[in-house]
C-alpha angles and dihedrals in degrees: 000000000000092000093044094049092046090052089064088068090073097044123101112197092213093053104030107029096145095045090047089053090049091052090050089053092049092049091049091048095050092042092054091047091050091050091054092049092049092048091050093047092050092047092051097040102047121081116227093259090053098052099089096051091036091056090049093051093047095050091043090053090049091051092050090049091051090051091051095045092043115032099021092045091054092049091048093047090054090055107033104016133252097278094060091040092057090050091051091048090050090051090056088067088072088073091063093043092054092044090052092053091056098036120110111271122229112222102179095078121104120193112248113258095222144008088260091056091048099046114009100043095053092053092043092050094049097043090047091066122101111269093000091143090052090055090053090048091050093050091051095047094043090062097038102084092041090053091060095057101030109138089217090060129090096242093060092051092047091051095049098041105033100022100044103017100238114160122253090245093053094048093044094048096045096042097044105035102028094032095053092043091052093046093051091047089053091048094054094043088052092046092060095036091056089063089064107028131073108254089238091052093048094048091047095047094045091044092054090048091050089053094047095048090060086068090067087069089049089055091046090052090053096044097041129203104017119144096196092052089046091056092049093046094049094045095048094044094051094041092054090043089056091051093049094043094056093047093047093050089049089053093048091051090051091053095056122099107223090229090061105022096132096053096037095048089048088055093049095045090049090059089048090053097048095083091060089056099047101032093074099063092040091049092051092052093047095049091049091054105035107019131239100291096052090041091061089046088058092050087061089053091048089060095059101071090062090057091050091052090046090054089051089053096045094109092050095056123090115254091249142347086265092062096039 
C-alpha cells in the first residue's frame, strides 16, 4: 500500500489516465485485503470481554483515518500540491508497519492446505449453523435504516443542501466535525455498555434508538431551515450509529470460528456494507415520489424488521459480549 500510494505522486491524470486507474485498483485491492487481515487479527486476539471496547476502538481509528485521508489530505493538497500529499499519506503507512512488528503474535493459526480449505470450508461451516441465514439477514437489515440517513452518504447531503438550503460550509462543518465527534462518543459509550448488557439487549436498545433518531430528520424536513435542529439531528443520528456499529461488530466477532475468522468476518462485513450500496438508488426513487418528510418516515419503518429478526434470534445470542 505504501509503495502504491507513493507511486501516485508521479502520476499526471492528463498524461497517464490508464496507469492511474490501474494504481487506484491496486490500492483498493490491497486496502480490502488489509481490512480483512485486521478484522481477523482483532477477532482472534480479543478475549470475549474485550470485544465491545475493541470494536469501538477499531471503528474510531478507522473514522480518524478517513478524516486524515479525506479532509486533511484536501487541506494539504491545497497548500503543498497533490504529489507531496500522496508521499505524506504513503509515509503514514509506516505507523501500521511498526505497530504490526510489536503487536502480539497469534501462534494457533495454521495455513490452509488448499483453496477449498481457505474459501469453501469457512462458508460451509458458517452456513451449516442453525439460523445462519437469519444472522446474515439481521446484519443487513440492522444497517439498512442507518444507511438512508448517514451523514456521510449522498442522500443526507442532497437533503440538507438542495432540500433545505444549508450552505456547503455549514453542512461540511456539522457533518464532519460534529458527526465524527458524535459517532466516536457513541462508539465508546457502547464499548463500555457492552461489558454490562446482554448482547441481545444492547442490539435491541441501540436498534430502537437508531430508528427513533431518523425521526429527527423527519422533523427537520417539516420545520425547514433550522440550524439548531440540524445540529441535534446530526448529533443524534451519528451517536446512535456509533452505538449500533460497536454492538454489531461485537456480534460479528462472536459469530466467527477462529479457524476461519478472516473469511467469515469478510462475509459478515460484506452483508453489513450492502445497505450502503443499495440504499442510494432506493432513496432517490422514494424521495422523488413521496418527498423528504415522508421518506424519513419510511426510514423509521425500514428499521423495524431488523428488530423483529433480532427477537427471533434472541435465544441464539450469547448472554453478553463477555460470554460471546
